[in-house]
Structure formats: C-alpha cells, structure tokens
Coordinates of C-alpha atoms in Angstrom, one line a residue:
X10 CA 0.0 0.0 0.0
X11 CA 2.1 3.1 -1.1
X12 CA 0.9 6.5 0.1
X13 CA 2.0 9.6 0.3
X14 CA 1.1 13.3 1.7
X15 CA -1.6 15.2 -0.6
X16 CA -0.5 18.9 0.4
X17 CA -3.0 20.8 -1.2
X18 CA -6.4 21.8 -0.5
X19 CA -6.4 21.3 2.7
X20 CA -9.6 21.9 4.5
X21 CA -9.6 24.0 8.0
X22 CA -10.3 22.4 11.0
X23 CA -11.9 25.3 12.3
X24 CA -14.4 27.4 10.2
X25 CA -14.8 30.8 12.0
X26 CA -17.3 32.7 10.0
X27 CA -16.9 36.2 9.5
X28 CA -19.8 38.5 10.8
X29 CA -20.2 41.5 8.7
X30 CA -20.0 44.9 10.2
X31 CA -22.5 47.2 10.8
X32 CA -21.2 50.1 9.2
X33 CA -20.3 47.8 5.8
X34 CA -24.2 47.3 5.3
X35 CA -25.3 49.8 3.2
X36 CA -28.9 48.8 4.0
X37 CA -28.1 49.8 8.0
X38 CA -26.6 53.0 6.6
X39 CA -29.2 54.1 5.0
X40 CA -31.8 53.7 7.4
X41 CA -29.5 55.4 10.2
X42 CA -29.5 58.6 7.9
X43 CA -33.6 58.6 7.0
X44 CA -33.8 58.3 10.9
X45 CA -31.3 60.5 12.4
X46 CA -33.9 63.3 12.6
X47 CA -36.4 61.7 14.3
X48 CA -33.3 60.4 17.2
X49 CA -34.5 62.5 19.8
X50 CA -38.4 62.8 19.1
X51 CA -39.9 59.6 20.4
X52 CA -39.1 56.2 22.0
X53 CA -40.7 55.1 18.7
X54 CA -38.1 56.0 16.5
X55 CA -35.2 55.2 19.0
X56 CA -36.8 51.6 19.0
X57 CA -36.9 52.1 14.7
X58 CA -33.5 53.2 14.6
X59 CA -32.1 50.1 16.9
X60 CA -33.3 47.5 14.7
X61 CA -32.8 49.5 11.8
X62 CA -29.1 49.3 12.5
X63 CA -29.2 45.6 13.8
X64 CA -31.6 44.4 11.3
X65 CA -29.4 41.0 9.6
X66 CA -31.1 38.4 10.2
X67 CA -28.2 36.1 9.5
X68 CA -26.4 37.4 12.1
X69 CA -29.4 38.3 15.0
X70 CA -30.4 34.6 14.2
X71 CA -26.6 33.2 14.9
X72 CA -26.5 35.1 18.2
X73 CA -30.1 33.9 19.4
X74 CA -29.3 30.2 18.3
X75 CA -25.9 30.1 20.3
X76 CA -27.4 32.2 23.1
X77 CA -30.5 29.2 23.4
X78 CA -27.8 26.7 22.7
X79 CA -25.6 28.0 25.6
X80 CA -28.5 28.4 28.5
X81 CA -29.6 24.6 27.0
X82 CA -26.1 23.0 27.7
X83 CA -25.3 25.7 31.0
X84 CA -26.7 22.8 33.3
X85 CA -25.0 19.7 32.0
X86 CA -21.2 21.8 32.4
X87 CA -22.2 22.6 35.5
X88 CA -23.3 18.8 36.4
X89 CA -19.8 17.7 34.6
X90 CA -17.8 20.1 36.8
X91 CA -19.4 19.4 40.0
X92 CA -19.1 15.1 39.2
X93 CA -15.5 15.7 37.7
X94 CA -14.2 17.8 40.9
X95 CA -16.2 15.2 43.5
X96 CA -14.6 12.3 41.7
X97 CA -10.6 14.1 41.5
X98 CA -11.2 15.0 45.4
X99 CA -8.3 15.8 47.3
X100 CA -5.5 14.4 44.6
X101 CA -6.8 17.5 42.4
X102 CA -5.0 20.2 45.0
X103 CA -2.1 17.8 45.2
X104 CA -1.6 18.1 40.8
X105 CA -2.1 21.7 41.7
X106 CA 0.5 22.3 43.6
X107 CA 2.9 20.4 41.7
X108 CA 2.3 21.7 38.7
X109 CA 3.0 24.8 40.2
X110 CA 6.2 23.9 41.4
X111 CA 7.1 22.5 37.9
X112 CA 6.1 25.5 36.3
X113 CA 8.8 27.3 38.4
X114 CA 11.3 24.7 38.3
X115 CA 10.9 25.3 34.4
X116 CA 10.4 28.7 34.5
X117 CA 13.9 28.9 36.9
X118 CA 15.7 27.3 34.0
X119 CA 14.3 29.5 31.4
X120 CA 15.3 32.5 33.4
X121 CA 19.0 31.6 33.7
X122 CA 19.2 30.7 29.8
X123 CA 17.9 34.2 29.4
X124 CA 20.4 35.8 31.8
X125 CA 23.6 33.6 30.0
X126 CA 22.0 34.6 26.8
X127 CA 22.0 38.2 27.3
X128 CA 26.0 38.9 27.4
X129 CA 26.1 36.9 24.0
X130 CA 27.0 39.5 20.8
X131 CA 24.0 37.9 18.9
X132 CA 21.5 38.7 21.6
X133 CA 18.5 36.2 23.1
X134 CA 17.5 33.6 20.7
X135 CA 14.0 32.9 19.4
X136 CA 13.8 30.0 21.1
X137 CA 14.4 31.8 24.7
X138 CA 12.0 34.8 23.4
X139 CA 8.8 32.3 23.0
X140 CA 9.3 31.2 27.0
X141 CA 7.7 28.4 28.6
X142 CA 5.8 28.0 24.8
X143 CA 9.0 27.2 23.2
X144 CA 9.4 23.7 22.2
X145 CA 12.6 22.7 24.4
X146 CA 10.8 24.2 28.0
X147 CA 7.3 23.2 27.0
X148 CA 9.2 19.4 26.7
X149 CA 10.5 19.9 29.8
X150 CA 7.4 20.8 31.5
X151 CA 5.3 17.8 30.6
X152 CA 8.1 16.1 31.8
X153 CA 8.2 17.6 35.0
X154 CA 4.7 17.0 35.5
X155 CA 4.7 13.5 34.5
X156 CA 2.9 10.6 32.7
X157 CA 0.1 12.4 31.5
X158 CA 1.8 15.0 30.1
X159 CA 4.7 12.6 28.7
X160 CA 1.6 10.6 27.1
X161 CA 0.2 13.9 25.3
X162 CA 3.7 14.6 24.4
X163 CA 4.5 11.3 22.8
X164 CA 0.3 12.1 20.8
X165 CA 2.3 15.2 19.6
X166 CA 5.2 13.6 18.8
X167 CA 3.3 11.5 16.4
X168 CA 1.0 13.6 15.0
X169 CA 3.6 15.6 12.3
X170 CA 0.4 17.3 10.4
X171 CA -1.5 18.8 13.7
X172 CA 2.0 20.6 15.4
X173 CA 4.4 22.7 13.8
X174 CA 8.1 20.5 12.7
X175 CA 10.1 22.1 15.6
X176 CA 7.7 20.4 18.2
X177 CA 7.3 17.4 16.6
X178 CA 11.3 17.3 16.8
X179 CA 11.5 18.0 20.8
X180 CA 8.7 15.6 21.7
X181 CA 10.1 12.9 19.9
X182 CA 12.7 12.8 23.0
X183 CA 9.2 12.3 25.3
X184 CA 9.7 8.6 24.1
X185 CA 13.0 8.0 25.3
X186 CA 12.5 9.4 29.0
X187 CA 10.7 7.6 31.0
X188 CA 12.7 6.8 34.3
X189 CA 13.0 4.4 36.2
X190 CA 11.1 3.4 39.4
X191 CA 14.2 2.2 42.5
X192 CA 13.7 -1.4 43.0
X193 CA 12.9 -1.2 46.9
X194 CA 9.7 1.1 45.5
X195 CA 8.7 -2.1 43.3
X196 CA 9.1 -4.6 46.1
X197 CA 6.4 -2.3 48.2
X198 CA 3.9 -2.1 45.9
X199 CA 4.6 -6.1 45.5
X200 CA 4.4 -6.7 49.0
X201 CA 1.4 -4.3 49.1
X202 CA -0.3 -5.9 46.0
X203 CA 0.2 -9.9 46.6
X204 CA -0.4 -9.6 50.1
X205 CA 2.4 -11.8 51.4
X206 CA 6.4 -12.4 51.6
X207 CA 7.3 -11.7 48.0
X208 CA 10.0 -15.1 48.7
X209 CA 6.6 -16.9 48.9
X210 CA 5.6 -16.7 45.1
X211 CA 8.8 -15.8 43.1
X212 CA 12.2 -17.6 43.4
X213 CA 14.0 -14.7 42.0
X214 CA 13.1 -10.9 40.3
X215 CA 16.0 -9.1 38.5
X216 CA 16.0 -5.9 40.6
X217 CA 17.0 -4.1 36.7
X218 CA 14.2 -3.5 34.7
X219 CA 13.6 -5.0 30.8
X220 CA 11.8 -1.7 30.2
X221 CA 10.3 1.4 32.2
X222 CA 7.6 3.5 30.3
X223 CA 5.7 6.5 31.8
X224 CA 2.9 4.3 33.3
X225 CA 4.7 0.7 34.6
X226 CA 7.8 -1.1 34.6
X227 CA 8.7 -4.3 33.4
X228 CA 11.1 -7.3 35.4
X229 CA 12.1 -10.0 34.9
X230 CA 11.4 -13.0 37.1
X231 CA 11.2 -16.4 37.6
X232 CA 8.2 -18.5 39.5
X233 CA 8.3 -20.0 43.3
X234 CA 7.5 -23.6 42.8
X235 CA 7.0 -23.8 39.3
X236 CA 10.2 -22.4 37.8
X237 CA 8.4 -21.1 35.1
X238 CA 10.0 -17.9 33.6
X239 CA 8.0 -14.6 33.6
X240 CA 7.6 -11.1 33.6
X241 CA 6.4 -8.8 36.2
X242 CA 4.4 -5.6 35.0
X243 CA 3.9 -2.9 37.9
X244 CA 1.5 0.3 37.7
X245 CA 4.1 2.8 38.9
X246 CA 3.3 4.5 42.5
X247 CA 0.8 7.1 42.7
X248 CA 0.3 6.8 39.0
X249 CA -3.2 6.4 39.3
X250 CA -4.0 9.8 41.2
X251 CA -2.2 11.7 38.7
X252 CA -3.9 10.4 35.6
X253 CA -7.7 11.1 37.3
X254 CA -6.9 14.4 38.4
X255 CA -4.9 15.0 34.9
X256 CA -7.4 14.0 32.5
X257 CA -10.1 15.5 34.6
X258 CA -8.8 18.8 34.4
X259 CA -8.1 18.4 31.0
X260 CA -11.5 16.9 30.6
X261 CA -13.3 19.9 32.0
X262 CA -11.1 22.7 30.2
X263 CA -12.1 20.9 27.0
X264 CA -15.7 20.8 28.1
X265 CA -15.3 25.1 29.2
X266 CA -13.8 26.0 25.2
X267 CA -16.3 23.8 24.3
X268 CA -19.2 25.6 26.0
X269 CA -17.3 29.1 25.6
X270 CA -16.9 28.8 21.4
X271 CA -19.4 26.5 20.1
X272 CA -17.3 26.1 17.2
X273 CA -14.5 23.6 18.8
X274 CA -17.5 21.2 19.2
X275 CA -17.2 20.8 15.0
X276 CA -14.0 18.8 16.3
X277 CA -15.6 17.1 18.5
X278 CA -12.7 18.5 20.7
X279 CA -14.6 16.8 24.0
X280 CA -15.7 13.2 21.9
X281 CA -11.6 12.9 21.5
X282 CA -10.7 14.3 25.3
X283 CA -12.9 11.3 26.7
X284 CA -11.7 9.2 24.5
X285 CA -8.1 9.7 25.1
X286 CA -9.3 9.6 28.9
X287 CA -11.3 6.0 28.8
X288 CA -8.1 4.7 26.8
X289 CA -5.4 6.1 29.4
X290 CA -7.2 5.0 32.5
X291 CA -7.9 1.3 31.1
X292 CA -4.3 1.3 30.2
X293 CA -3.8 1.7 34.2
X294 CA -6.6 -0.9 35.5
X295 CA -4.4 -4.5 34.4
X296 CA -7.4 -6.7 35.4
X297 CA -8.8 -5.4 31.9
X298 CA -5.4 -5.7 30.3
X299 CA -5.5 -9.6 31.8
X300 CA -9.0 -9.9 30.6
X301 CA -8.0 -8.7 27.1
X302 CA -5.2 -11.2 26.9
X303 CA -6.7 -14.2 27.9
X304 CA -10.1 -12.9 25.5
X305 CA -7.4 -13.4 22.9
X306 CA -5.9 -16.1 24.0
X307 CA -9.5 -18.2 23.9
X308 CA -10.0 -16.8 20.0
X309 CA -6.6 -18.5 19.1
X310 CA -7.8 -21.9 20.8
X311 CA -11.4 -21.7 19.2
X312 CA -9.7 -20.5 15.6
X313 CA -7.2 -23.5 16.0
X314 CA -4.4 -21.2 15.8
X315 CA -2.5 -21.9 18.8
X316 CA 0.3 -23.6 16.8
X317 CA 1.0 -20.6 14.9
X318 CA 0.8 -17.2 17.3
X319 CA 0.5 -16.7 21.1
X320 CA -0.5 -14.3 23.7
X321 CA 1.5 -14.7 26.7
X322 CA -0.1 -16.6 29.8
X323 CA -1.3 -14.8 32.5
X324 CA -1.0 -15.8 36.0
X325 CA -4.1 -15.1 37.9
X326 CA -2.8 -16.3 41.6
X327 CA -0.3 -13.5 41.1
X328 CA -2.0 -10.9 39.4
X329 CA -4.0 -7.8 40.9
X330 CA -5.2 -4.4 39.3
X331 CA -1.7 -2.7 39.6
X332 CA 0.7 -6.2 39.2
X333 CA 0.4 -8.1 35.9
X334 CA 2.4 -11.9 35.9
X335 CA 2.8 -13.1 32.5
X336 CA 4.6 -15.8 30.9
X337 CA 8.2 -14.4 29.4
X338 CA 8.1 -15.1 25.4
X339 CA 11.4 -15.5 23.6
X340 CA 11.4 -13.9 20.4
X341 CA 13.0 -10.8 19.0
X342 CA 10.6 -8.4 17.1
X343 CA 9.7 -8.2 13.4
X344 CA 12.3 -6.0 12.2
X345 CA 15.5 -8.2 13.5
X346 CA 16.0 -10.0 10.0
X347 CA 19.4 -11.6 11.0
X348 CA 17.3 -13.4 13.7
X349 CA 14.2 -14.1 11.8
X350 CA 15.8 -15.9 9.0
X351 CA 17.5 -18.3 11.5
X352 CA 14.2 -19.2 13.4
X353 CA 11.8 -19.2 10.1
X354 CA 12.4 -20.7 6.5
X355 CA 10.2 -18.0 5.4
X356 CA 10.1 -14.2 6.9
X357 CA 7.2 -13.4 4.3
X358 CA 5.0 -16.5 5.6
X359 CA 5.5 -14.9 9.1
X360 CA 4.2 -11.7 8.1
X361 CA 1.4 -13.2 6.6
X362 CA 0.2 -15.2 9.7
X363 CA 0.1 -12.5 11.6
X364 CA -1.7 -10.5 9.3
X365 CA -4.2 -13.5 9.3
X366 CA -4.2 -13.9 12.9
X367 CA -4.4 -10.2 13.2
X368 CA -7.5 -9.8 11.1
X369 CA -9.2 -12.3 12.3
X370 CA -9.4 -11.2 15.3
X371 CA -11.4 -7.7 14.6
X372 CA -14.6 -10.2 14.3
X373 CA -13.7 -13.5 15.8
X374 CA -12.3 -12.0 19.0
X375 CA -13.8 -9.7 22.1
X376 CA -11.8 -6.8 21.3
X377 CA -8.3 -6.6 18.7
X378 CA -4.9 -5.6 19.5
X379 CA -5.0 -2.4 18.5
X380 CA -0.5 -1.4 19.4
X381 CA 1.0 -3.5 17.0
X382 CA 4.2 -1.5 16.8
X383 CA 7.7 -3.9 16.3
X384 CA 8.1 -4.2 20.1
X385 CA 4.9 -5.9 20.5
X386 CA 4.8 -8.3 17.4
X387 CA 7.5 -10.6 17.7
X388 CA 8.7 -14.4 16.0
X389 CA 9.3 -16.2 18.7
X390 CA 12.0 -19.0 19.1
X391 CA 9.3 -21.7 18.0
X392 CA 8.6 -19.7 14.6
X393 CA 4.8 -18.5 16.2
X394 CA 3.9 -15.3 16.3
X395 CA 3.4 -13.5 20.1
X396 CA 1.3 -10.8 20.2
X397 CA 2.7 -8.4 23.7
X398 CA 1.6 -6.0 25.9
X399 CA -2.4 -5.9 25.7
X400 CA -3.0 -2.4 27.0
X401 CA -4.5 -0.9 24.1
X402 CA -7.4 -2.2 22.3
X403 CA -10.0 -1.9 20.6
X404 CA -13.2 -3.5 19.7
X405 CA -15.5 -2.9 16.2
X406 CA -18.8 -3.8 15.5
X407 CA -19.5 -5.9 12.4
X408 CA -21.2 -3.1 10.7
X409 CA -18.0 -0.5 11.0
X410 CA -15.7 -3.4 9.9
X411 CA -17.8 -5.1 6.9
X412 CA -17.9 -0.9 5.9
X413 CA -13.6 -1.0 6.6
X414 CA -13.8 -3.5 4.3
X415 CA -14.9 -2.4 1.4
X416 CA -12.9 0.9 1.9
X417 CA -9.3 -1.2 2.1
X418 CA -10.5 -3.4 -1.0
X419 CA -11.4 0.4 -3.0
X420 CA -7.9 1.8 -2.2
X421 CA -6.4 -1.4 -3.8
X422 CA -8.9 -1.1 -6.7
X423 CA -9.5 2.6 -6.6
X424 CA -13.2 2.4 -7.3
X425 CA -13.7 5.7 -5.2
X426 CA -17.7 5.1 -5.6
X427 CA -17.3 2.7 -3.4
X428 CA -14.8 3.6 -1.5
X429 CA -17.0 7.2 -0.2
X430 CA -20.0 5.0 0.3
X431 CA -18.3 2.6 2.9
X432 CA -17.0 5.8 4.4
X433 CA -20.6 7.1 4.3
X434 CA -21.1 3.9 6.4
X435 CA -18.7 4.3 8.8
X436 CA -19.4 8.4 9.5
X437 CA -21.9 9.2 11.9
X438 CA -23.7 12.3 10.2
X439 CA -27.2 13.8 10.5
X440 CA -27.6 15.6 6.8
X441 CA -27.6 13.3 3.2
X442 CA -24.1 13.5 1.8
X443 CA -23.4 13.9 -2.1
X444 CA -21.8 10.3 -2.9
X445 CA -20.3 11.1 -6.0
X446 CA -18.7 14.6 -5.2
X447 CA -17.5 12.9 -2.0
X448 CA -16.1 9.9 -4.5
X449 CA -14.5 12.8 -6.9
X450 CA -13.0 15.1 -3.9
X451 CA -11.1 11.3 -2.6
X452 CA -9.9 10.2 -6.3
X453 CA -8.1 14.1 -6.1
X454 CA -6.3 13.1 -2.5
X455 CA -5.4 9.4 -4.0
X456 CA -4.6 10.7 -7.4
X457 CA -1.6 12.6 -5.9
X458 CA -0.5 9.7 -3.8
X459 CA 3.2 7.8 -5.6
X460 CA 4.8 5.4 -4.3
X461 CA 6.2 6.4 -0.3
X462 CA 10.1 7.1 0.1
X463 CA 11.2 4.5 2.0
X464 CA 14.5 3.8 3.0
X465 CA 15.6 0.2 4.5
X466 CA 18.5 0.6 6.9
X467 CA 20.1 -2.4 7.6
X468 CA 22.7 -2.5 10.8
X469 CA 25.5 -5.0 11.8
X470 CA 27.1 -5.8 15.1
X471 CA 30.2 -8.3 15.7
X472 CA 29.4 -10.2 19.0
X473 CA 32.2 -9.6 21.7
X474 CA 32.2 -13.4 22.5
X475 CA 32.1 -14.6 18.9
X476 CA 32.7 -13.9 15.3
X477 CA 28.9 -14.0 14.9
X478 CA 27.9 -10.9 12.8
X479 CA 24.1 -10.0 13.9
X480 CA 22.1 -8.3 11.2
X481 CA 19.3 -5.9 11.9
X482 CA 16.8 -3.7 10.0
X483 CA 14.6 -0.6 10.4
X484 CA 13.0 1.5 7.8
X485 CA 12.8 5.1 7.9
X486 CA 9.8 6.4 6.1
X487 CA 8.4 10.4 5.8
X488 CA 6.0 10.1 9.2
X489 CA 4.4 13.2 7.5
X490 CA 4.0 11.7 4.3
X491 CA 2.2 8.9 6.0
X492 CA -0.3 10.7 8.5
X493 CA -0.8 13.2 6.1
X494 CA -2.7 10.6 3.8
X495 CA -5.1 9.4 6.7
X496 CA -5.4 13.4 7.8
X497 CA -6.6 14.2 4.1
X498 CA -9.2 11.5 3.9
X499 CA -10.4 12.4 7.1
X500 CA -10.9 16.5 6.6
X501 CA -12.2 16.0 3.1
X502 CA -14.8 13.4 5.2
X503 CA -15.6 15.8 8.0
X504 CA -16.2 18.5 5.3
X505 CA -19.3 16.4 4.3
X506 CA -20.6 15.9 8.0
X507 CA -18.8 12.4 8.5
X508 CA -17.4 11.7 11.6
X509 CA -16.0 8.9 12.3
X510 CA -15.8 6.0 15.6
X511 CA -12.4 6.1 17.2
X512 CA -11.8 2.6 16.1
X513 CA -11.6 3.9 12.3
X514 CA -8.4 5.5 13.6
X515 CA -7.2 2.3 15.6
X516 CA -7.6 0.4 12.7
X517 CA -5.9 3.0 10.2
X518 CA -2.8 3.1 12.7
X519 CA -2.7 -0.8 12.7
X520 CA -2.6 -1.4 9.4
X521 CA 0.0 1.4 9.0
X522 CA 2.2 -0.4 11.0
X523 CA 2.0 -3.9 8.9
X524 CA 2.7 -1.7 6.0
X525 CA 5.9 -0.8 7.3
X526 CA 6.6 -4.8 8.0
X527 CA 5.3 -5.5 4.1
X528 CA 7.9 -3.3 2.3
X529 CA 10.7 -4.9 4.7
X530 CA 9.6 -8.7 4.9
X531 CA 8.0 -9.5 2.0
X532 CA 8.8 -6.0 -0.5
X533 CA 6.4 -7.6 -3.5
X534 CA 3.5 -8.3 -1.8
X535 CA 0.5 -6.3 -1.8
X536 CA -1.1 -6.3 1.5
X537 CA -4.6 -5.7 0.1
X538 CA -4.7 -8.2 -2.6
X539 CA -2.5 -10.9 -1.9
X540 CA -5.2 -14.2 -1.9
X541 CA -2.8 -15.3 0.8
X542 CA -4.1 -13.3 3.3
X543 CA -7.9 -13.1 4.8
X544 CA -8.9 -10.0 4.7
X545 CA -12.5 -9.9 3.8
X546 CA -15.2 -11.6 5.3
X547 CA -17.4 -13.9 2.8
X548 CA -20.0 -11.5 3.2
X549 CA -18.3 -8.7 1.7
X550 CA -19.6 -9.1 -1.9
X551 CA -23.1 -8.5 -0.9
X552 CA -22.4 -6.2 1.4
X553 CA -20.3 -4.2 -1.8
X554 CA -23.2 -4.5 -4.2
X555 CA -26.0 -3.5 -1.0
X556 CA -23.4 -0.3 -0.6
X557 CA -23.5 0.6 -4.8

C-alpha cells in the first residue's frame, strides 16, 4: 500500500465565519441617515432606529441560536464540573500544587538561559524569546509533570500534520524518557499488591528493569514452585492519582472551550478528550489488560491457531489491578532480519500469519490488539507469532468493519464510488451527503499519492564473545507523508458531516504499522490483494453491491 502526503487543498479544522460589520451594510446606513432626525423625538423612533441598525437576520439569528444553545447546555457543564471535581477529590490540590512547582522549576531554567544569553553578541535567541511556549521548555514541563503530560507529548510527537516541525522534533525525546522506578519502591507495591512475603511466590526478580515507560515497569522474574520464567508488570506509584486528576482537568477545560466557542465542538474537541481519557485510564486498570489477553488467547484456541501465534499466559494467583504476571516469550521483534531468517524458512509467511491472525481477530475475538508496533509483534524462538503488551485495544462492530472492508478493498482497486459510500457507512452524520462529489474530492487526494520514500537501513554488530555478525533492519519512512494521507481523507470526510468512531483510527494506525513490516519482509506483496491473506469476510460481496 504506497501512500503519500496530498499537500494541497487542505480543509480547516476550524471554520470561523466572519460576521459582517454594521457600518459595511449599506442597507443599515441608509436607514441610520432617513432616521437621524427623528433620534430624539420619540421612543418610537429610537426603537426604529435600533433595529434598523441591527436588522441582519443572518447574524441576529446566529446570536439567538448560540445564546438558546448555551443556557440549554449551562446545566450539564455545571453537572460535569461538580461530578469531575467530586470524583478528583483531594488528589486534584495535590496536581495543583505540583504543577505549580514545575512550572517554576521550568520557569527557573528559562530565566537563567535568558540571563547567560544576554551577554552573548547575537542577543537572546527565538527559542528563549517564546518562553515556557518554546518547544525545548514546553518538553521539559510535561516532563516535569509527568505521565500524562509525557503521554500527550509522545500524541504530539506523532501527530507531524496537527503541530508545527520544531515540536514534533522535541517531543520525539518524550519517548526515550521515562525513568526508572528504584527497586525497593517495586518490592512495596509487591508486597502491598500480593499480600504476602514476595519469597513466597517468586524464586528470584532481577531488581533491573527489561523496560520502564511512563505508566509501569517491566522485570524479569522467575516463579516459586514452578520455575516457570515470567515477567512482572507494575502500575508505577501514585500513578493512578495523577492520571484522574490529569485528565479531569483536561476533561473539563475541554468541556469550558467547548461551552465558551461553540465552534470547537465541530471537532468534537470533548468526543476525542474522553476518549483519550477511557483509553489512558484502562491502560492503568491490568485486570482489563488480563482480561483482554486471555479474550485473545481463547480466540486463538477456538480459531485452532495456537500452533501458529500466542499471547503470553497470564498468572491469575499473582496478578492484581496494579501487578500483571505473565509468561516471558522469547522472540525478537519483526524488524531483526538476522534473527528471523535463523528461526523461520520464510520471513514473508511470518508476516502473513500475523496479518491472518491479526484480522481475524477484529470479528472473531472480544476486542483486537490495537499497538502492533515492532516491540509488541515478535517471531518467537518456535517460529509462532506472540502478540505483547495488551494495554490498548479496541473492539469494532461488524457493521464498522464489513464498511472497513470495502474501503481497504477500494484503495487497492480505486473504485472511489465505493470507497465514499463505505466511508458514508462508517461516519456518523445527520444531513444526506453527495456520494459522487465525496467519490471525486477522494480520487483528487489518491490521485496525488506515488509510491512512499522509504529507506531500509540495515545494521550489523560483531558479538564480543564470537565472530557471529548479527544483522538488523529498520525503515525510515516520511511520518508526514504517512499521517498526512489518513489526515486528508479524514478532513475531506468531515467536510461532508462524517465523523467517524475512534476505532476507524485504531484500525488505520494498525494497518500502517504492517505496512511498514510488508515493504521490509516480504517487498512484492500487496497487503490488500495478496489471496494469501484473509482480509474480507465472505459476506463482503453482498455487502459491496447493498453499498452501490
């Protein structure tokens, strides 16, 4: 699937619409001018001359309508602000206060770059003139004030088209600092979690972790008992506090610009804010990350597929809503070629079993695994497929998928008919849509789309131990280029009144991702048409021909 950035006509997100002036309507001025005599004479003519002058309808009628709309919706903010400060409680003072003291913390540094920067010939740089706004010390801030922030950093970081280049650039760093937790903090919350000696359930836990992200940590561990090797996923302290009173006040200053300019709601600038809070806060509850694992595990067993991928076991006895005990995999992700080629005859057939497995799912299973970046999609030592870290899902009705359907199999085809009436589908709108102009406005974004730069960097290390040369590989692709292409489809949609679930997005960002693995694994296969891999449903060609 090769696709690239279509840069022009882009559509606003925002549509402000520009109220004409009194004095500009000649019809205002001339009535001022027959009435001016009259000013002074009688309440009459004062009462004339007011609606004389304010007599456009267009405009009176905008005001009244957003006036109604406002005293309508008054009640429910003030319901959501009242819940969403009950339910933050004390914890939301806390955040207070230490965003506060991050702020100043920030601000300090800021101040003495300024100060150094004001001896030097060339005088203070634009990046110290924007302040805290500038992207190095707006990075630092969401730093300072921790997961939350580093998590709307790393959405920033990602999403090239919404943010100018030079934040996009900072943020990127967002990914690669998340600290680490000490050890004697992770054998309290243990101790706290499991309820007894930690001795008592494992023989051994490597006090370094395997990885540290802004929500948990990750060691490695081996069973009491069993022997049985696993790993150990721990919600970081006090992480929970943080996010609630976080994304609540996020949640409400969303709903206040909201309620304030009716014209964010076109965004549905609160639908994303609660979305992006539902996902973060399940991401922290690991009795639903559990649940989603072993959901998946039970499709592979019903789909007879246990033989070729796996989800790692989850140990229940061990487990609790802030400590996750899972089975270690050995494997070594999807990009490690070196690797691959020695556990697998047949890289490409790897790729396309997890595609298989992967697609499946979106029906056959509970919810799909909706993260499936190189880290979590590995080839193990067995030549299966694991599917990691279960945090983020997703879950599509039949409906929204059997309409995804027909839009992958009309970018392959590019019958655009089709491919604007599955969107049609998918896009919740309340007005009729023109099809065809819709189908005509897409064949202009695909039209533009050749074939994505993509460059395959392939490194080699020498073992220390051994004359064993270990190849990797990586591709580097235009993240613009990319998101631009899903961005364009999606403004030209919203343009028509479509808006779409968030799992059109999930989905998008998944198959993304297996594009990347295509052009490395198996560089002449199409993704879309290959008869190798199950992509469609057998109900799709009705469902086609009910959509035409």
């Amino acid at each position: 699937m090769a696709v690239s950035s279509f840069r022009s006509g882009r559509l606003p997100l925002f549509h402000h619409p520009q109220l004409p002036s009194k004095s500009s309507s000649p019809r205002s001025a001339v009535g001022v001018k027959k009435l001016n005599g009259c000013f002074n004479s009688s309440s009459k003519c004062r009462a004339f001359l007011l609606f004389a002058q304010y007599s456009q309808p267009s405009q009176q009628d905008r005001f009244s309508s957003r006036l109604q709309s406002s005293l309508e919706n008054l009640p429910k903010l003030l319901e959501d602000i009242v819940q969403t400060s009950i339910s933050t409680g004390p914890r939301g003072a806390l955040r207070l206060a230490q965003g506060i003291q991050a702020f100043v913390g920030v601000g300090g540094e800021w101040l003495a770059d300024v100060s150094r920067s004001t001896n030097e010939p060339t005088g203070i740089p634009s990046q110290l003139q924007l302040g805290l706004l500038s992207p190095l010390y707006l990075r630092k801030l969401f730093e300072r004030m921790g997961a939350t922030y580093i998590k709307l950093g790393q959405f920033i970081a990602s999403a090239p088209t919404l943010f100018p280049p030079e934040y996009v650039e900072e943020f990127q760093k967002c990914f690669d600092r998340a600290p680490a937790v000490p050890f004697e903090d992770i054998q309290s919350i243990l101790r706290q979690e499991l309820g007894r000696p930690i001795n008592s359930v494992y023989e051994y836990i490597d006090p370094k972790p395997i990885a540290s992200a802004s929500i948990a940590q990750v060691h490695a561990a081996r069973l009491k008992g069993s022997q049985d090797d696993v790993v150990i996923k721990v919600l970081k302290p006090g992480i929970e506090d943080i996010l609630v009173a976080d994304l609540n006040f996020i949640y409400l200053a969303a709903r206040i610009l909201e309620f304030l300019n009716p014209e964010f709601s076109r965004a549905s600038l609160v639908s994303i804010v609660k979305d992006i809070r539902e996902s973060m806060l399940e991401e922290v509850d690991f009795y639903k990350e559990a649940k989603n694992i072993e959901s998946f595990r039970r499709y592979l067993e019903a789909m007879g597929l246990t033989r070729q991928a796996t989800a790692p076991r989850v140990y229940n006895h061990c487990s609790t809503g802030r400590v996750l005990t899972m089975e270690r995999l050995y494997g070594v992700p999807l990009t490690d070629l070196d690797t691959i080629s020695s556990l697998v005859s047949s890289p490409e057939n790897s790729l396309i079993t997890a595609l298989n497995v992967w697609f499946g799912s979106l029906l056959a299973c509970e919810s799909f695994h909706a993260d499936v970046h190189a880290g979590n999609l590995w080839v193990l030592r067995d030549g299966r497929i694991g599917f990691l870290d279960f945090g983020i899902v997703g879950r599509i009705s039949p409906k929204t998928w059997a309409a995804m359907e027909v839009f992958l199999g009309s970018i392959a085809t590019e019958e655009y008919e089709s491919m604007a009436s599955a969107l049609i589908e998918m896009g919740a709108t309340n007005q009729n849509v023109d099809a065809k102009a819709f189908a005509r406005d897409l064949e202009k974004i695909f039209a533009s789309i050749q074939e994505l730069d993509t460059e395959v960097v392939v490194a080699t290390a020498r073992g220390t131990n051994t004359n064993a040369t270990a190849v990797s590989a990586n591709i580097i692709v235009d993240e613009r280029q990319m998101n631009a292409l899903f961005l364009d489809v999606v403004r030209v949609s919203e343009s028509y009144g479509l808006r779409f679930p968030r799992e059109f997005a999930l989905l998008m960002k998944q198959l993304l991702y297996f594009d990347r693995y295509t052009r490395l694994l198996a560089p002449d296969m199409n993704m879309l048409q290959d008869q190798r891999i199950t992509i469609v449903s057998n109900r799709r060609s009705n469902y086609r021909d009910n959509l035409r």
